[in-house]
Coordinates of C-alpha atoms in Angstrom, one line a residue:
Chain S
X1 CA 33.4 -22.4 -11.9
X2 CA 31.6 -25.5 -10.8
X3 CA 28.1 -24.8 -9.6
X4 CA 27.6 -26.6 -6.3
X5 CA 23.9 -27.2 -6.8
X6 CA 23.4 -29.1 -3.6
X7 CA 24.8 -26.2 -1.5
X8 CA 22.7 -23.8 -3.5
X9 CA 19.4 -25.7 -2.9
X10 CA 20.3 -26.1 0.8
X11 CA 20.7 -22.3 1.1
X12 CA 17.5 -21.6 -0.8
X13 CA 15.6 -24.1 1.4
X14 CA 17.1 -22.7 4.5
X15 CA 16.1 -19.1 3.5
X16 CA 12.6 -20.2 2.7
X17 CA 12.3 -21.8 6.1
X18 CA 13.4 -18.6 7.8
X19 CA 11.2 -16.4 5.7
X20 CA 8.2 -18.6 6.5
X21 CA 8.9 -18.3 10.3
X22 CA 9.3 -14.5 9.9
X23 CA 6.0 -14.1 8.0
X24 CA 4.3 -16.4 10.5
X25 CA 5.4 -14.1 13.3
X26 CA 4.4 -10.9 11.4
X27 CA 0.9 -12.4 10.8
X28 CA 0.4 -13.8 14.3
X29 CA -2.5 -13.1 16.6
X30 CA -0.7 -10.8 19.1
X31 CA -1.6 -7.1 19.1
X32 CA 1.1 -4.7 18.1
X33 CA 1.9 -1.1 19.0
X34 CA -1.3 0.9 19.1
X35 CA -3.6 -1.8 17.8
X36 CA -6.9 -2.4 19.5
X37 CA -7.9 -5.4 17.4
X38 CA -6.7 -7.7 14.5
X39 CA -10.0 -8.9 12.9
X40 CA -9.7 -12.7 12.7
X41 CA -11.2 -13.2 9.2
X42 CA -8.8 -10.7 7.7
X43 CA -5.8 -12.1 9.5
X44 CA -6.6 -15.7 8.5
X45 CA -7.0 -14.6 4.9
X46 CA -3.7 -12.8 5.0
X47 CA -2.1 -15.9 6.3
X48 CA -3.7 -17.9 3.5
X49 CA -2.2 -15.5 1.0
X50 CA 1.3 -15.2 2.5
X51 CA 2.1 -18.5 4.3
X52 CA 2.9 -22.0 3.2
X53 CA 4.1 -21.6 -0.3
X54 CA 6.4 -20.2 -2.9
X55 CA 10.1 -20.5 -3.5
X56 CA 10.7 -17.2 -1.5
X57 CA 13.1 -16.2 -4.3
X58 CA 12.8 -12.4 -3.5
X59 CA 13.8 -12.6 0.2
X60 CA 16.6 -15.1 -0.8
X61 CA 18.0 -12.5 -3.1
X62 CA 17.9 -9.8 -0.4
X63 CA 19.6 -12.2 2.1
X64 CA 22.3 -13.2 -0.4
X65 CA 23.0 -9.7 -1.6
X66 CA 23.3 -8.4 2.0
X67 CA 25.7 -11.2 2.8
X68 CA 28.1 -9.8 0.2
X69 CA 28.7 -6.9 2.6
X70 CA 28.8 -9.1 5.7
X71 CA 25.3 -8.2 6.8
X72 CA 23.3 -11.2 8.1
X73 CA 20.4 -12.0 10.5
X74 CA 17.2 -10.2 11.3
X75 CA 17.8 -7.2 9.0
X76 CA 18.0 -8.9 5.6
X77 CA 15.4 -11.5 6.8
X78 CA 12.8 -8.8 7.7
X79 CA 13.6 -6.6 4.6
X80 CA 13.3 -9.8 2.4
X81 CA 10.0 -10.7 4.1
X82 CA 8.7 -7.2 3.4
X83 CA 9.4 -7.7 -0.3
X84 CA 7.7 -11.1 -0.2
X85 CA 4.6 -9.5 1.5
X86 CA 4.5 -7.0 -1.4
X87 CA 4.8 -9.8 -3.9
X88 CA 2.0 -11.7 -2.2
X89 CA -0.3 -8.7 -2.2
X90 CA 0.2 -8.3 -6.0
X91 CA -0.7 -12.0 -6.5
X92 CA -3.9 -11.7 -4.5
X93 CA -5.0 -8.6 -6.5
X94 CA -3.9 -10.0 -9.8
X95 CA -6.0 -13.1 -9.3
X96 CA -9.2 -11.2 -8.7
X97 CA -12.2 -11.8 -11.0
X98 CA -11.9 -8.3 -12.6
X99 CA -8.2 -8.9 -13.2
X100 CA -6.8 -12.3 -14.3
X101 CA -9.8 -14.2 -12.7
X102 CA -7.7 -17.2 -11.4
X103 CA -9.0 -19.9 -9.1
X104 CA -5.7 -21.6 -8.3
X105 CA -2.5 -20.2 -6.9
X106 CA 0.4 -22.5 -5.7
X107 CA -2.1 -25.4 -6.1
X108 CA -4.6 -23.9 -3.6
X109 CA -7.7 -21.8 -4.0
X110 CA -7.0 -18.1 -4.5
X111 CA -8.0 -15.8 -1.7
X112 CA -11.2 -14.6 -3.3
X113 CA -12.2 -18.2 -3.9
X114 CA -11.3 -19.4 -0.4
X115 CA -12.9 -16.2 1.2
X116 CA -14.7 -13.6 -0.9
X117 CA -13.8 -10.7 -3.2
X118 CA -14.1 -7.9 -0.6
X119 CA -11.8 -9.9 1.8
X120 CA -9.3 -10.5 -1.0
X121 CA -9.1 -6.8 -1.9
X122 CA -8.6 -5.9 1.8
X123 CA -6.0 -8.7 2.2
X124 CA -3.9 -7.2 -0.6
X125 CA -4.3 -3.7 0.8
X126 CA -3.2 -4.8 4.3
X127 CA -0.3 -6.9 3.0
X128 CA 1.0 -3.9 1.1
X129 CA 0.7 -1.7 4.2
X130 CA 2.5 -4.4 6.3
X131 CA 5.4 -4.5 3.8
X132 CA 6.1 -0.8 4.4
X133 CA 5.5 -1.1 8.2
X134 CA 8.1 -3.9 8.4
X135 CA 10.7 -1.8 6.4
X136 CA 10.2 1.3 8.6
X137 CA 10.4 -0.6 11.9
X138 CA 13.6 -0.1 13.8
X139 CA 13.9 -3.9 14.2
X140 CA 14.8 -4.0 10.5
X141 CA 17.8 -1.7 10.9
X142 CA 18.8 0.7 13.6
X143 CA 19.8 3.3 11.0
X144 CA 16.7 5.4 10.0
X145 CA 18.5 6.4 6.7
X146 CA 18.6 2.7 5.8
X147 CA 15.0 2.2 6.6
X148 CA 13.7 5.2 4.7
X149 CA 15.9 4.2 1.7
X150 CA 14.3 0.7 1.8
X151 CA 10.8 2.2 1.9
X152 CA 11.5 4.6 -0.9
X153 CA 13.0 1.8 -3.1
X154 CA 10.1 -0.6 -2.6
X155 CA 7.6 2.2 -3.2
X156 CA 9.3 3.2 -6.5
X157 CA 9.5 -0.4 -7.7
X158 CA 5.9 -1.1 -6.9
X159 CA 3.7 1.9 -7.8
X160 CA 2.5 3.8 -10.9
X161 CA 5.9 3.6 -12.6
X162 CA 6.6 0.1 -11.4
X163 CA 4.7 -3.1 -10.7
X164 CA 1.2 -1.7 -10.6
X165 CA 1.8 0.3 -13.7
X166 CA 3.0 -2.9 -15.3
X167 CA -0.1 -4.7 -14.3
X168 CA -2.2 -2.0 -16.0
X169 CA -0.2 -2.3 -19.2
X170 CA -0.7 -6.1 -19.0
X171 CA -4.4 -5.7 -18.8
X172 CA -4.2 -3.2 -21.7
X173 CA -2.2 -5.8 -23.7
X174 CA -5.3 -8.1 -23.6
X175 CA -7.1 -5.4 -25.6
X176 CA -9.6 -4.6 -22.9
X177 CA -9.0 -0.9 -23.3
X178 CA -9.0 -0.9 -27.1
X179 CA -7.0 -2.9 -29.7
X180 CA -3.2 -2.9 -29.2
X181 CA -0.2 -4.3 -31.0
X182 CA 2.6 -4.8 -28.6
X183 CA 6.1 -4.2 -30.1
X184 CA 9.1 -6.1 -28.7
X185 CA 10.1 -2.9 -26.9
X186 CA 6.7 -2.6 -25.3
X187 CA 6.6 -6.2 -24.1
X188 CA 10.1 -5.7 -22.5
X189 CA 9.0 -2.5 -20.9
X190 CA 5.8 -4.1 -19.5
X191 CA 7.8 -7.0 -18.1
X192 CA 10.5 -4.8 -16.6
X193 CA 7.7 -2.9 -14.8
X194 CA 5.5 -5.8 -13.8
X195 CA 8.0 -8.2 -12.4
X196 CA 11.5 -6.9 -13.1
X197 CA 11.3 -3.8 -10.8
X198 CA 10.5 -5.8 -7.6
X199 CA 13.2 -8.5 -8.3
X200 CA 15.7 -5.7 -8.9
X201 CA 14.7 -4.0 -5.7
X202 CA 15.0 -7.4 -3.8
X203 CA 18.7 -7.3 -4.7
X204 CA 19.1 -3.6 -4.2
X205 CA 17.7 -4.0 -0.7
X206 CA 20.7 -6.1 0.2
X207 CA 23.0 -3.3 -1.0
X208 CA 21.1 -0.8 1.0
X209 CA 21.4 -2.9 4.2
X210 CA 25.1 -3.4 3.4
X211 CA 25.6 0.3 3.0
X212 CA 27.2 -0.5 -0.4
X213 CA 29.1 2.3 -2.2
X214 CA 27.4 3.7 -5.4
X215 CA 29.4 1.4 -7.7
X216 CA 28.6 -1.8 -5.9
X217 CA 24.9 -0.8 -5.6
X218 CA 24.8 -0.1 -9.4
X219 CA 26.4 -3.4 -10.2
X220 CA 23.9 -5.3 -8.1
X221 CA 21.0 -3.5 -9.7
X222 CA 22.4 -4.5 -13.1
X223 CA 22.5 -8.0 -11.9
X224 CA 19.0 -7.7 -10.6
X225 CA 17.7 -6.3 -13.9
X226 CA 19.3 -9.2 -15.8
X227 CA 17.9 -11.7 -13.3
X228 CA 14.4 -10.1 -13.5
X229 CA 14.4 -10.3 -17.4
X230 CA 15.7 -13.9 -17.2
X231 CA 12.9 -14.7 -14.8
X232 CA 10.3 -13.4 -17.2
X233 CA 11.6 -15.1 -20.2
X234 CA 11.6 -18.4 -18.2
X235 CA 8.0 -17.6 -17.2
X236 CA 6.9 -17.1 -20.8
X237 CA 8.6 -20.4 -21.8
X238 CA 7.0 -22.3 -18.8
X239 CA 3.6 -20.8 -19.7
X240 CA 4.0 -22.4 -23.1
X241 CA 5.7 -25.7 -22.2
X242 CA 4.6 -26.8 -18.6
X243 CA 1.4 -28.4 -17.4
X244 CA -1.0 -26.8 -15.0
X245 CA -0.3 -29.7 -12.6
X246 CA 3.4 -29.0 -12.5
X247 CA 2.9 -25.2 -12.1
X248 CA 0.0 -25.3 -9.6
X249 CA -1.8 -22.6 -11.7
X250 CA -3.3 -22.3 -15.2
X251 CA -0.9 -22.3 -18.2
X252 CA -1.3 -21.0 -21.8
X253 CA -3.1 -18.0 -20.3
X254 CA -1.2 -15.4 -22.4
X255 CA -2.1 -17.2 -25.7
X256 CA -5.7 -17.5 -24.6
X257 CA -5.9 -13.8 -24.0
X258 CA -4.0 -12.9 -27.2
X259 CA -1.2 -11.4 -25.3
X260 CA 2.2 -11.3 -27.0
X261 CA 5.0 -12.8 -25.0
X262 CA 8.7 -12.9 -25.8
X263 CA 8.2 -16.5 -27.0
X264 CA 5.8 -15.2 -29.7
X265 CA 8.2 -12.4 -30.6
X266 CA 11.5 -14.4 -30.5
X267 CA 10.4 -18.0 -31.0
X268 CA 11.1 -20.7 -28.5
X269 CA 14.7 -21.1 -29.5
X270 CA 15.2 -17.3 -29.6
X271 CA 13.8 -17.0 -26.1
X272 CA 16.1 -19.7 -24.8
X273 CA 19.1 -18.0 -26.5
X274 CA 18.1 -14.8 -24.7
X275 CA 18.0 -16.6 -21.4
X276 CA 21.6 -17.7 -21.9
X277 CA 22.6 -14.1 -22.8
X278 CA 20.9 -12.8 -19.6
X279 CA 22.8 -15.3 -17.5
X280 CA 26.1 -14.0 -19.0
X281 CA 25.0 -10.4 -18.4
X282 CA 24.2 -11.3 -14.7
X283 CA 27.6 -12.9 -14.3
X284 CA 29.3 -9.9 -15.8
X285 CA 27.6 -7.6 -13.4
X286 CA 28.9 -9.6 -10.5
X287 CA 32.5 -9.7 -11.6
X288 CA 33.8 -7.3 -9.0
X289 CA 32.5 -9.4 -6.1
X290 CA 34.6 -12.5 -6.9
X291 CA 33.8 -15.8 -5.2
X292 CA 31.6 -14.2 -2.6
X293 CA 28.9 -13.8 -5.3
X294 CA 28.8 -17.5 -6.2
X295 CA 25.3 -18.0 -4.7
X296 CA 23.9 -15.1 -6.7
X297 CA 25.5 -16.6 -9.9
X298 CA 23.7 -19.8 -9.2
X299 CA 20.5 -18.0 -8.4
X300 CA 20.2 -16.6 -12.0
X301 CA 20.9 -20.2 -13.3
X302 CA 18.2 -21.5 -11.0
X303 CA 15.7 -18.9 -12.3
X304 CA 16.4 -19.9 -15.9
X305 CA 16.3 -23.6 -15.3
X306 CA 13.4 -23.9 -12.8
X307 CA 10.5 -26.0 -13.8
X308 CA 7.9 -24.3 -11.5
Chain F
X1 CA -12.6 32.4 23.4
X2 CA -14.3 33.9 20.4
X3 CA -14.1 31.6 17.4
X4 CA -12.9 33.7 14.4
X5 CA -14.8 31.6 11.9
X6 CA -13.7 33.7 8.9
X7 CA -10.0 33.3 9.7
X8 CA -10.6 29.6 10.1
X9 CA -12.3 29.1 6.8
X10 CA -9.7 31.2 5.1
X11 CA -7.0 28.9 6.5
X12 CA -8.9 25.8 5.6
X13 CA -9.4 27.0 2.0
X14 CA -5.8 28.1 1.7
X15 CA -4.6 24.7 2.8
X16 CA -7.0 22.9 0.4
X17 CA -5.6 25.0 -2.4
X18 CA -2.0 24.2 -1.5
X19 CA -2.8 20.5 -1.1
X20 CA -4.5 20.4 -4.5
X21 CA -1.4 21.9 -6.1
X22 CA 0.8 19.4 -4.3
X23 CA -1.3 16.4 -5.4
X24 CA -1.4 17.8 -8.9
X25 CA 2.4 17.8 -9.0
X26 CA 2.7 14.3 -7.5
X27 CA 0.3 13.0 -10.2
X28 CA 1.7 14.8 -13.2
X29 CA 2.9 13.3 -16.4
X30 CA 6.7 13.7 -15.8
X31 CA 8.7 10.5 -15.2
X32 CA 10.3 10.2 -11.7
X33 CA 13.5 8.5 -10.5
X34 CA 13.9 5.1 -12.2
X35 CA 10.6 5.1 -14.0
X36 CA 10.4 4.0 -17.6
X37 CA 6.7 4.8 -18.0
X38 CA 3.6 6.2 -16.3
X39 CA 0.6 4.4 -18.0
X40 CA -1.8 7.2 -19.1
X41 CA -5.0 5.4 -18.1
X42 CA -3.8 4.6 -14.6
X43 CA -2.5 8.1 -14.1
X44 CA -5.7 9.7 -15.3
X45 CA -7.8 7.5 -13.0
X46 CA -5.5 8.3 -10.1
X47 CA -6.1 12.0 -10.8
X48 CA -9.8 11.4 -11.0
X49 CA -9.6 9.8 -7.5
X50 CA -7.4 12.3 -5.8
X51 CA -7.9 15.7 -7.4
X52 CA -10.7 18.3 -7.5
X53 CA -12.6 17.6 -4.3
X54 CA -12.8 17.1 -0.6
X55 CA -12.3 19.4 2.3
X56 CA -8.7 18.2 2.7
X57 CA -9.2 18.0 6.4
X58 CA -6.4 15.5 7.1
X59 CA -3.6 17.6 5.5
X60 CA -5.0 20.7 7.1
X61 CA -4.6 18.9 10.5
X62 CA -1.0 18.0 9.7
X63 CA -0.2 21.5 8.6
X64 CA -1.8 23.1 11.7
X65 CA -0.2 20.6 14.1
X66 CA 3.2 21.2 12.6
X67 CA 2.7 24.9 12.9
X68 CA 2.5 24.6 16.7
X69 CA 6.2 23.7 16.6
X70 CA 7.1 26.4 14.1
X71 CA 7.4 24.0 11.2
X72 CA 5.8 25.2 7.9
X73 CA 6.2 24.8 4.2
X74 CA 6.9 21.8 2.0
X75 CA 7.4 19.3 4.8
X76 CA 3.9 19.4 6.4
X77 CA 2.3 20.0 3.0
X78 CA 3.9 16.8 1.5
X79 CA 3.2 14.7 4.7
X80 CA -0.4 15.9 4.7
X81 CA -0.7 15.2 1.0
X82 CA 0.5 11.6 1.7
X83 CA -2.2 11.2 4.3
X84 CA -4.7 12.5 1.8
X85 CA -3.5 10.0 -0.9
X86 CA -4.0 7.2 1.7
X87 CA -7.5 8.5 2.4
X88 CA -8.3 8.7 -1.3
X89 CA -7.1 5.1 -1.9
X90 CA -9.4 3.9 0.9
X91 CA -12.4 5.7 -0.7
X92 CA -11.7 4.1 -4.1
X93 CA -11.6 0.6 -2.7
X94 CA -14.5 1.1 -0.3
X95 CA -16.7 2.2 -3.2
X96 CA -16.0 -1.0 -5.2
X97 CA -19.0 -3.2 -6.2
X98 CA -17.8 -6.0 -3.8
X99 CA -17.5 -3.5 -0.9
X100 CA -20.0 -0.6 -0.5
X101 CA -21.0 -0.6 -4.2
X102 CA -21.3 3.2 -4.6
X103 CA -21.7 5.1 -7.9
X104 CA -21.2 8.6 -6.6
X105 CA -18.4 10.2 -4.6
X106 CA -18.1 14.0 -4.1
X107 CA -20.9 14.3 -6.6
X108 CA -18.9 12.6 -9.4
X109 CA -18.9 9.0 -10.6
X110 CA -16.7 6.7 -8.5
X111 CA -13.5 5.4 -10.2
X112 CA -14.9 2.0 -11.1
X113 CA -17.9 3.7 -12.7
X114 CA -15.9 6.3 -14.6
X115 CA -13.3 3.7 -15.6
X116 CA -13.7 0.0 -14.7
X117 CA -13.2 -2.3 -11.7
X118 CA -9.7 -3.5 -12.5
X119 CA -8.5 0.1 -13.0
X120 CA -10.1 1.1 -9.7
X121 CA -8.3 -1.6 -7.8
X122 CA -5.0 -0.6 -9.3
X123 CA -5.7 3.1 -8.6
X124 CA -6.2 2.3 -4.9
X125 CA -3.1 0.2 -4.9
X126 CA -0.9 2.8 -6.5
X127 CA -2.3 5.7 -4.4
X128 CA -1.4 3.7 -1.3
X129 CA 2.1 3.1 -2.6
X130 CA 2.5 6.8 -3.5
X131 CA 1.6 7.9 0.0
X132 CA 4.5 5.9 1.4
X133 CA 6.8 7.1 -1.4
X134 CA 6.1 10.7 -0.6
X135 CA 6.7 10.2 3.2
X136 CA 10.0 8.4 2.6
X137 CA 11.3 11.0 0.1
X138 CA 14.0 13.4 1.4
X139 CA 12.0 16.3 0.0
X140 CA 9.5 15.7 2.8
X141 CA 12.1 16.1 5.6
X142 CA 15.9 16.1 5.5
X143 CA 16.0 13.9 8.7
X144 CA 15.6 10.2 7.8
X145 CA 14.4 9.5 11.4
X146 CA 11.5 11.8 10.8
X147 CA 10.7 10.1 7.5
X148 CA 10.8 6.6 8.8
X149 CA 8.6 7.6 11.8
X150 CA 6.1 9.1 9.4
X151 CA 6.0 5.9 7.4
X152 CA 5.7 3.7 10.4
X153 CA 2.9 5.8 11.9
X154 CA 0.9 5.8 8.6
X155 CA 1.3 2.1 8.2
X156 CA 0.2 1.3 11.7
X157 CA -2.8 3.6 11.3
X158 CA -3.9 2.1 8.0
X159 CA -3.3 -1.7 8.0
X160 CA -4.7 -4.9 9.6
X161 CA -5.0 -3.2 13.1
X162 CA -6.2 0.1 11.7
X163 CA -8.2 1.4 8.8
X164 CA -8.3 -1.8 6.6
X165 CA -9.1 -3.9 9.7
X166 CA -11.9 -1.4 10.5
X167 CA -13.3 -1.7 6.9
X168 CA -13.4 -5.5 7.4
X169 CA -15.3 -5.1 10.7
X170 CA -17.6 -2.7 8.9
X171 CA -18.4 -5.3 6.2
X172 CA -18.9 -7.9 9.0
X173 CA -21.3 -5.5 10.8
X174 CA -23.6 -5.8 7.7
X175 CA -24.0 -9.5 8.6
X176 CA -22.3 -10.7 5.4
X177 CA -20.0 -13.1 7.3
X178 CA -22.7 -14.3 9.6
X179 CA -25.2 -12.7 12.0
X180 CA -23.7 -10.1 14.4
X181 CA -25.0 -7.9 17.1
X182 CA -22.8 -4.9 17.6
X183 CA -22.4 -3.6 21.1
X184 CA -21.7 0.1 21.7
X185 CA -18.1 -0.9 22.5
X186 CA -17.8 -2.8 19.2
X187 CA -19.2 0.2 17.2
X188 CA -16.7 2.5 18.9
X189 CA -13.8 0.2 18.2
X190 CA -14.8 -0.2 14.6
X191 CA -15.0 3.6 14.1
X192 CA -11.7 4.2 15.9
X193 CA -10.1 1.8 13.5
X194 CA -11.9 2.7 10.3
X195 CA -11.7 6.5 10.4
X196 CA -10.2 7.5 13.8
X197 CA -6.7 6.1 13.3
X198 CA -5.9 8.0 10.2
X199 CA -7.3 11.3 11.5
X200 CA -5.2 10.8 14.7
X201 CA -2.2 10.1 12.6
X202 CA -2.8 13.2 10.5
X203 CA -2.4 15.2 13.7
X204 CA 0.5 13.1 15.0
X205 CA 2.4 13.6 11.7
X206 CA 2.6 17.3 12.6
X207 CA 4.1 16.4 16.0
X208 CA 6.6 14.1 14.2
X209 CA 7.7 16.9 11.8
X210 CA 7.9 19.3 14.7
X211 CA 10.1 16.9 16.7
X212 CA 7.6 17.3 19.6
X213 CA 8.6 15.9 23.0
X214 CA 6.8 12.8 24.2
X215 CA 4.3 14.8 26.3
X216 CA 3.3 17.2 23.5
X217 CA 3.0 14.3 21.0
X218 CA 0.7 12.4 23.4
X219 CA -1.5 15.4 24.0
X220 CA -1.8 15.9 20.2
X221 CA -2.8 12.3 19.7
X222 CA -5.4 12.6 22.4
X223 CA -6.7 15.6 20.6
X224 CA -6.7 13.6 17.3
X225 CA -8.6 10.7 18.9
X226 CA -11.3 13.1 20.2
X227 CA -11.5 14.8 16.8
X228 CA -11.7 11.4 15.1
X229 CA -14.5 10.2 17.3
X230 CA -16.3 13.6 16.9
X231 CA -15.9 13.2 13.1
X232 CA -17.6 9.8 13.1
X233 CA -20.5 10.9 15.3
X234 CA -21.1 13.8 13.0
X235 CA -20.9 11.4 10.0
X236 CA -23.6 9.2 11.6
X237 CA -25.8 12.2 12.3
X238 CA -25.4 13.4 8.7
X239 CA -26.1 10.0 7.3
X240 CA -29.4 10.2 9.1
X241 CA -30.3 13.8 8.6
X242 CA -28.7 15.1 5.4
X243 CA -29.9 14.7 1.8
X244 CA -27.8 12.9 -0.9
X245 CA -27.7 16.1 -2.9
X246 CA -26.1 18.0 0.0
X247 CA -23.6 15.3 0.7
X248 CA -22.7 14.3 -2.9
X249 CA -23.1 10.6 -2.0
X250 CA -25.9 8.2 -0.9
X251 CA -27.3 8.7 2.6
X252 CA -29.2 6.3 4.9
X253 CA -26.7 3.6 3.9
X254 CA -26.1 2.3 7.4
X255 CA -29.8 1.9 8.1
X256 CA -30.3 0.2 4.7
X257 CA -27.7 -2.4 5.5
X258 CA -28.9 -2.9 9.1
X259 CA -25.6 -1.5 10.5
X260 CA -25.8 -0.1 14.0
X261 CA -24.5 3.5 14.3
X262 CA -23.9 5.6 17.4
X263 CA -27.2 7.4 16.5
X264 CA -29.0 4.0 16.9
X265 CA -27.3 3.3 20.1
X266 CA -27.4 6.7 21.8
X267 CA -30.4 8.3 20.0
X268 CA -30.0 11.6 18.0
X269 CA -29.9 13.7 21.1
X270 CA -27.5 11.4 22.8
X271 CA -25.2 11.5 19.8
X272 CA -25.3 15.3 19.7
X273 CA -24.5 15.4 23.4
X274 CA -21.5 13.1 22.8
X275 CA -20.4 15.5 20.1
X276 CA -20.3 18.3 22.6
X277 CA -18.4 16.2 25.1
X278 CA -15.8 15.3 22.5
X279 CA -15.2 19.0 21.6
X280 CA -14.5 19.6 25.3
X281 CA -12.1 16.6 25.4
X282 CA -10.3 18.0 22.4
X283 CA -10.0 21.4 24.0
X284 CA -8.6 19.8 27.2
X285 CA -6.0 18.0 25.3
X286 CA -4.8 21.2 23.7
X287 CA -4.6 23.2 27.0
X288 CA -0.8 23.1 27.1
X289 CA -0.5 24.8 23.8
X290 CA -2.3 28.0 24.7
X291 CA -3.4 30.4 22.0
X292 CA -1.2 28.9 19.3
X293 CA -3.7 25.9 19.1
X294 CA -6.7 28.2 18.3
X295 CA -7.0 26.8 14.8
X296 CA -7.0 23.2 16.0
X297 CA -9.7 24.1 18.5
X298 CA -11.8 25.6 15.7
X299 CA -11.1 22.5 13.6
X300 CA -12.9 20.2 16.0
X301 CA -15.9 22.5 16.1
X302 CA -15.9 22.6 12.3
X303 CA -15.9 18.8 12.2
X304 CA -18.9 18.7 14.5
X305 CA -20.9 21.4 12.8
X306 CA -20.1 20.7 9.1
X307 CA -23.0 20.0 6.9
X308 CA -21.1 17.9 4.3

């Protein structure tokens, strides 16, 4: 297997371009069904939060997973954009003063710095709502069973038992709700909830759109879980090794806050070894898809080797 | 038409009891599909936000609207509970220090006072997610077209062009983003977005569950809009006339913040006259439903005459 890196980055770039255009249209100034106004300040701040940045990895995964089943075009693009909107909402709320208190995101001021705290809270709220609106809209898929499956999957990945629950555990890990010692198992659980669940759903969404059978859907979710874990290990390594300039956000945050990461628990070499094992696990999950899954194989390598 | 007040309050109380039990089950300690944990602090704070209070007017409207089409039981109860979860999320975020900065809600400490600000933000986030999860779950309705219609309706009523957009306009009306003079039309638009849209959807949800034809659905939405407007006029009157002890929250807030209400624009007598006109409008919208809609007729009177 020779990774065709140039084809891969061309696909990733092309997906990012399409996602940007799709988000641009969703956050445009035109009134939608039943709306009597779109308050300008809120819309501008939502655009600040969602446009002009990011690798758009999550929608890319949805698009590539759906392609395995021959499904392309508006459906995967809109479903992937919904996952990205959900991701952007989580960043806006995580950056708030009472949470991680960050001033920079993707090299630009965070929403509460560019606007104000109240606006930032409402931006996150409205981006979350929009994510579900996009998934439930017939334009995403003519089959209502597909749409309600997408909504259910995103909700389960992002609520109390998923991303938001993970964020609460992350705040607890700083010791703000009493002293804690995080075991390796607890760190893994936190990471699976906080970032892994949405990445896994991004892949699963492609399977839902492709009306995959139970076995194929399960394999893709296994792939998604391995990719999600690999993403987080890479994040922990970057937080230790990269510069703020390269990342466009603060680094060394976890150490500063006394939060245990996998790098603390496994050492830098151990974390890198785990990365390699997760790539193998992702490959194994994709076995049944043959050559068609080449881009997804390269995606997990990209996640591990990325420098931003 | 003799209003049978005692039957009405018995129905309202019975619905509130059922909704409480339904919310209690949704926020219980048992793991759901795909969850690996439900962080205790977050779950407790969500229970603080959603349980043990409120008239549960929104789910009552869903239950009674669905009953017009012979649909009863778990479906309307779950859909109504979802609308209530959405409503509770909006209260938690509106009460935050950077928004309305309130310490009391339903006579108890607000979530950020009982817990902390970060937890309150996450509670709102997770309650919103749970609302969509409940609607998309097959337990709410076996027909996926009904489920995705419910999701789409709630999302449209609560996002940028609905409730959250209305909250941003409400903050703007305080002058915090520059001086503003609110016309009567602007106040009405703000209120329609901030509180009217969700109340209207609560009624529409019953029509969706009942697979109402287009005409019946339109009539019920007209009823919902009149009820929503009546609710807001009554709120403005109560904010001027009631005591904090009776309401379980601060009063006179709008005056304090220099926000124009319908009472300012129409005078107290004018506002009360408008209330009566809205009751007539609601009655007119229900004409086609005959005696079956008696409870909904009483609901709009209850909304206008309530003292809390």
